[in-house]
Amino acid sequence: MSFPKSECDVLSALSSARLVVHLAQEKGVVGHNLSYREPLYHVGAILADAALQAGLNYRTVVKVRVDRIVQHFPEAATLSGMFDTIASIGVAEFLRWHHHTKVSRFVCLAELLRNESIDDFHQLRTWLQNPACREKLRAIHGVGPKTVDYLCGLVGLDFIAVDRHIRAFASDAGVTAADYDFLQTVISYAADLLGVSRRHFDASIWTYVSNQKAGPQRRTTLQLPFDGPVAVA
């Protein structure tokens, strides 16, 4: 995560963060979501989640596929086990997804980790804390800063992944800036001011915005992006 470099940038981010805090307090965003998903100790499911999540409905499309991987392919909890599995059944069947773009992204992520000698969850989590990994991930077609931060969140690192939910909430708070790094800093500062983890605040905003879109009749059935065995675009 990159922070503002000048004092003016810091003050601007803090001012915007206070607007976000005000809206979060007004709407009870954090208080309504007291838990979030623990890290998923399954490399195959983590990579599937990261590769599939962009542009898809998380609850109805992504989560069911990630849950299936966890339940049916426990051997794929390690990267080597995952490669053995897909050698047997194929990547498309493993993901239950056949469109080339996301299948290719999944394969590229997996190949990068193998080239980096990563096999299990703990090695992946350690690697993601090395700033040098971001450039390598970003070199994969379709992997932007949000996907990298999202992947960090999946292993339990305290990152904000700026998605359409974050942008919508910030806009409602009166923060109209479009720059990814600036918005990430604003939401991170807001979480700090509220005294909650950034992952918690990210999940809370996701749930709140999703519930607003879903309507009253479905609000009790929506899942947190960091809740249960498997995370949002």
Coordinates of C-alpha atoms in Angstrom, one line a residue:
M1 CA 0.0 0.0 0.0
S2 CA 1.4 3.4 -0.9
F3 CA 0.7 6.4 1.3
P4 CA 0.5 10.1 0.4
K5 CA 3.9 11.6 0.1
S6 CA 3.3 15.3 0.9
E7 CA 1.8 16.9 4.0
C8 CA -0.9 18.3 1.8
D9 CA -1.8 14.8 0.5
V10 CA -1.9 13.4 4.1
L11 CA -4.2 16.2 5.2
S12 CA -6.5 15.7 2.2
A13 CA -6.7 11.9 2.9
L14 CA -7.4 12.5 6.6
S15 CA -10.1 15.0 5.7
S16 CA -11.7 12.5 3.3
A17 CA -11.3 9.8 5.9
R18 CA -13.3 11.8 8.4
L19 CA -16.2 12.0 5.9
V20 CA -16.1 8.2 5.5
V21 CA -16.0 7.8 9.3
H22 CA -19.0 10.0 9.7
L23 CA -21.1 8.0 7.2
A24 CA -20.0 4.7 8.7
Q25 CA -21.0 5.9 12.2
E26 CA -24.3 7.3 10.9
K27 CA -25.2 4.0 9.1
G28 CA -23.9 1.7 11.9
V29 CA -21.7 0.0 9.3
V30 CA -19.1 -1.4 11.6
G31 CA -21.3 -2.2 14.5
H32 CA -23.5 -4.4 12.4
N33 CA -20.7 -6.6 11.2
L34 CA -18.6 -7.9 14.2
S35 CA -16.9 -10.7 12.4
Y36 CA -15.2 -11.4 9.1
R37 CA -13.7 -14.4 7.4
E38 CA -10.6 -16.0 8.8
P39 CA -7.9 -16.7 6.3
L40 CA -8.5 -19.7 4.1
Y41 CA -5.7 -22.2 4.5
H42 CA -6.2 -23.7 1.0
V43 CA -3.9 -22.4 -1.8
G44 CA -6.1 -23.9 -4.6
A45 CA -9.2 -22.1 -3.2
I46 CA -7.3 -18.9 -2.7
L47 CA -6.1 -18.8 -6.3
A48 CA -9.5 -19.7 -7.6
D49 CA -11.1 -16.9 -5.6
A50 CA -8.5 -14.3 -6.7
A51 CA -8.8 -15.4 -10.4
L52 CA -12.6 -15.5 -10.6
Q53 CA -13.7 -12.6 -8.4
A54 CA -13.4 -9.6 -10.7
G55 CA -16.7 -8.6 -12.3
L56 CA -18.7 -11.5 -11.0
N57 CA -21.4 -11.8 -8.3
Y58 CA -19.4 -13.1 -5.4
R59 CA -22.2 -14.9 -3.5
T60 CA -23.9 -16.7 -6.3
V61 CA -21.0 -17.3 -8.7
V62 CA -17.6 -17.2 -7.0
K63 CA -18.3 -18.4 -3.4
V64 CA -20.1 -21.6 -4.6
R65 CA -17.1 -22.6 -6.7
V66 CA -14.5 -21.8 -4.0
D67 CA -16.6 -23.7 -1.4
R68 CA -16.7 -26.7 -3.8
I69 CA -12.9 -26.7 -4.2
V70 CA -12.4 -26.7 -0.4
Q71 CA -14.9 -29.5 0.1
H72 CA -14.0 -31.8 -2.9
F73 CA -10.3 -31.2 -3.3
P74 CA -8.6 -31.1 0.1
E75 CA -5.3 -32.2 -1.5
A76 CA -5.3 -28.9 -3.4
A77 CA -4.6 -27.1 -0.2
T78 CA -1.0 -27.0 -1.3
L79 CA 0.2 -25.8 -4.7
S80 CA 1.8 -29.1 -5.6
G81 CA -1.4 -31.0 -4.7
M82 CA -3.4 -28.5 -6.7
F83 CA -1.2 -29.1 -9.8
D84 CA -1.7 -32.9 -9.3
T85 CA -5.5 -32.4 -9.2
I86 CA -5.7 -30.2 -12.3
A87 CA -3.3 -32.6 -14.2
S88 CA -6.0 -35.2 -13.6
I89 CA -9.3 -33.3 -14.2
G90 CA -8.2 -30.1 -16.0
V91 CA -8.3 -26.5 -14.9
A92 CA -11.8 -25.8 -16.3
E93 CA -13.3 -28.6 -14.3
F94 CA -11.4 -27.7 -11.1
L95 CA -12.8 -24.1 -11.4
R96 CA -16.1 -25.1 -12.9
W97 CA -15.3 -22.2 -15.3
H98 CA -14.6 -22.5 -19.0
H99 CA -14.0 -18.9 -20.2
H100 CA -10.4 -18.5 -21.3
T101 CA -9.6 -15.2 -19.6
K102 CA -10.2 -16.3 -16.0
V103 CA -8.8 -19.8 -16.6
S104 CA -5.6 -18.3 -18.0
R105 CA -5.3 -15.8 -15.1
F106 CA -5.6 -18.7 -12.6
V107 CA -2.9 -20.7 -14.5
C108 CA -0.6 -17.7 -14.6
L109 CA -1.0 -17.1 -10.9
A110 CA -0.3 -20.7 -10.1
E111 CA 2.7 -20.8 -12.4
L112 CA 4.1 -17.7 -10.8
L113 CA 3.9 -19.2 -7.3
R114 CA 5.5 -22.4 -8.5
N115 CA 8.4 -20.4 -10.0
E116 CA 8.7 -18.6 -6.7
S117 CA 9.0 -22.0 -4.9
I118 CA 5.7 -21.4 -2.9
D119 CA 3.7 -24.5 -2.0
D120 CA 1.6 -23.9 1.1
F121 CA -0.5 -21.1 2.7
H122 CA 2.3 -19.9 5.1
Q123 CA 4.8 -19.6 2.3
L124 CA 2.3 -17.7 0.2
R125 CA 1.4 -15.3 3.1
T126 CA 5.1 -14.6 3.7
W127 CA 5.8 -14.0 0.0
L128 CA 2.9 -11.5 -0.2
Q129 CA 4.5 -9.4 2.5
N130 CA 7.5 -8.8 0.2
P131 CA 6.9 -5.6 -1.8
A132 CA 8.7 -7.2 -4.8
C133 CA 5.9 -9.6 -5.3
R134 CA 3.5 -6.9 -6.4
E135 CA 5.4 -6.1 -9.6
K136 CA 5.5 -9.8 -10.5
L137 CA 1.7 -10.2 -9.9
R138 CA 0.9 -7.1 -11.8
A139 CA 2.8 -8.5 -14.8
I140 CA 0.0 -11.0 -15.2
H141 CA -2.7 -9.9 -17.7
G142 CA -5.8 -8.7 -15.8
V143 CA -4.2 -8.5 -12.4
G144 CA -4.4 -4.9 -11.1
P145 CA -3.8 -3.3 -7.7
K146 CA -7.2 -4.4 -6.5
T147 CA -6.6 -8.1 -7.2
V148 CA -3.2 -7.9 -5.5
D149 CA -4.7 -6.3 -2.4
Y150 CA -7.6 -8.8 -2.6
L151 CA -5.2 -11.7 -2.6
C152 CA -3.4 -10.2 0.4
G153 CA -6.8 -10.1 2.2
L154 CA -7.5 -13.7 1.4
V155 CA -4.4 -14.8 3.4
G156 CA -5.3 -12.5 6.3
L157 CA -3.1 -9.5 5.6
D158 CA -4.7 -6.2 6.7
F159 CA -5.3 -4.5 3.3
I160 CA -8.2 -2.6 1.7
A161 CA -9.0 -3.8 -1.8
V162 CA -10.7 -0.8 -3.5
D163 CA -13.6 -2.3 -5.4
R164 CA -16.9 -0.9 -6.7
H165 CA -18.4 -1.2 -3.1
I166 CA -15.7 0.8 -1.6
R167 CA -16.0 3.4 -4.4
A168 CA -19.8 3.6 -3.9
F169 CA -19.5 4.1 -0.2
A170 CA -16.8 6.7 -0.5
S171 CA -18.9 8.6 -3.1
D172 CA -21.9 8.5 -0.7
A173 CA -19.6 10.0 2.0
G174 CA -18.7 12.8 -0.4
V175 CA -15.3 11.5 -1.5
T176 CA -15.3 11.6 -5.3
A177 CA -11.6 11.0 -6.0
A178 CA -11.0 8.1 -8.5
D179 CA -7.4 7.4 -7.8
Y180 CA -7.0 3.9 -6.4
D181 CA -4.1 4.6 -4.0
F182 CA -5.7 7.7 -2.6
L183 CA -9.0 5.9 -2.0
Q184 CA -7.2 3.0 -0.4
T185 CA -5.4 5.4 1.9
V186 CA -8.6 7.2 2.8
I187 CA -10.5 4.0 3.7
S188 CA -7.4 2.7 5.6
Y189 CA -7.2 6.0 7.6
A190 CA -11.0 5.7 8.3
A191 CA -10.6 2.2 9.7
D192 CA -7.7 3.4 11.9
L193 CA -9.9 6.3 13.2
L194 CA -12.7 3.9 13.9
G195 CA -10.3 1.6 15.8
V196 CA -11.1 -1.5 13.6
S197 CA -8.9 -3.6 11.4
R198 CA -8.8 -2.6 7.7
R199 CA -10.0 -6.0 6.7
H200 CA -12.9 -5.7 9.0
F201 CA -13.8 -2.3 7.6
D202 CA -13.5 -3.5 4.1
A203 CA -15.8 -6.5 4.8
S204 CA -18.3 -4.2 6.7
I205 CA -18.5 -1.8 3.8
W206 CA -18.9 -4.7 1.3
T207 CA -21.8 -6.1 3.3
Y208 CA -23.5 -2.7 3.8
V209 CA -23.4 -1.8 0.2
S210 CA -24.4 -5.3 -0.9
N211 CA -27.4 -5.1 1.4
Q212 CA -28.4 -1.7 0.1
K213 CA -28.5 -3.1 -3.4
A214 CA -30.2 -6.3 -2.5
G215 CA -33.2 -4.7 -0.7
P216 CA -34.7 -5.5 2.7
Q217 CA -36.1 -9.0 1.7
R218 CA -32.6 -10.4 1.1
R219 CA -30.4 -8.6 3.6
T220 CA -30.3 -11.4 6.2
T221 CA -29.1 -13.9 3.7
L222 CA -26.0 -12.2 2.3
Q223 CA -22.6 -13.4 3.2
L224 CA -19.6 -11.3 4.3
P225 CA -16.8 -11.4 1.8
F226 CA -14.5 -12.4 4.7
D227 CA -17.0 -14.8 6.3
G228 CA -17.3 -18.5 6.1
P229 CA -14.9 -20.9 4.4
V230 CA -14.2 -18.8 1.5
A231 CA -13.8 -13.3 -0.6
V232 CA -15.7 -9.6 -3.7
A233 CA -15.1 -8.0 -6.9

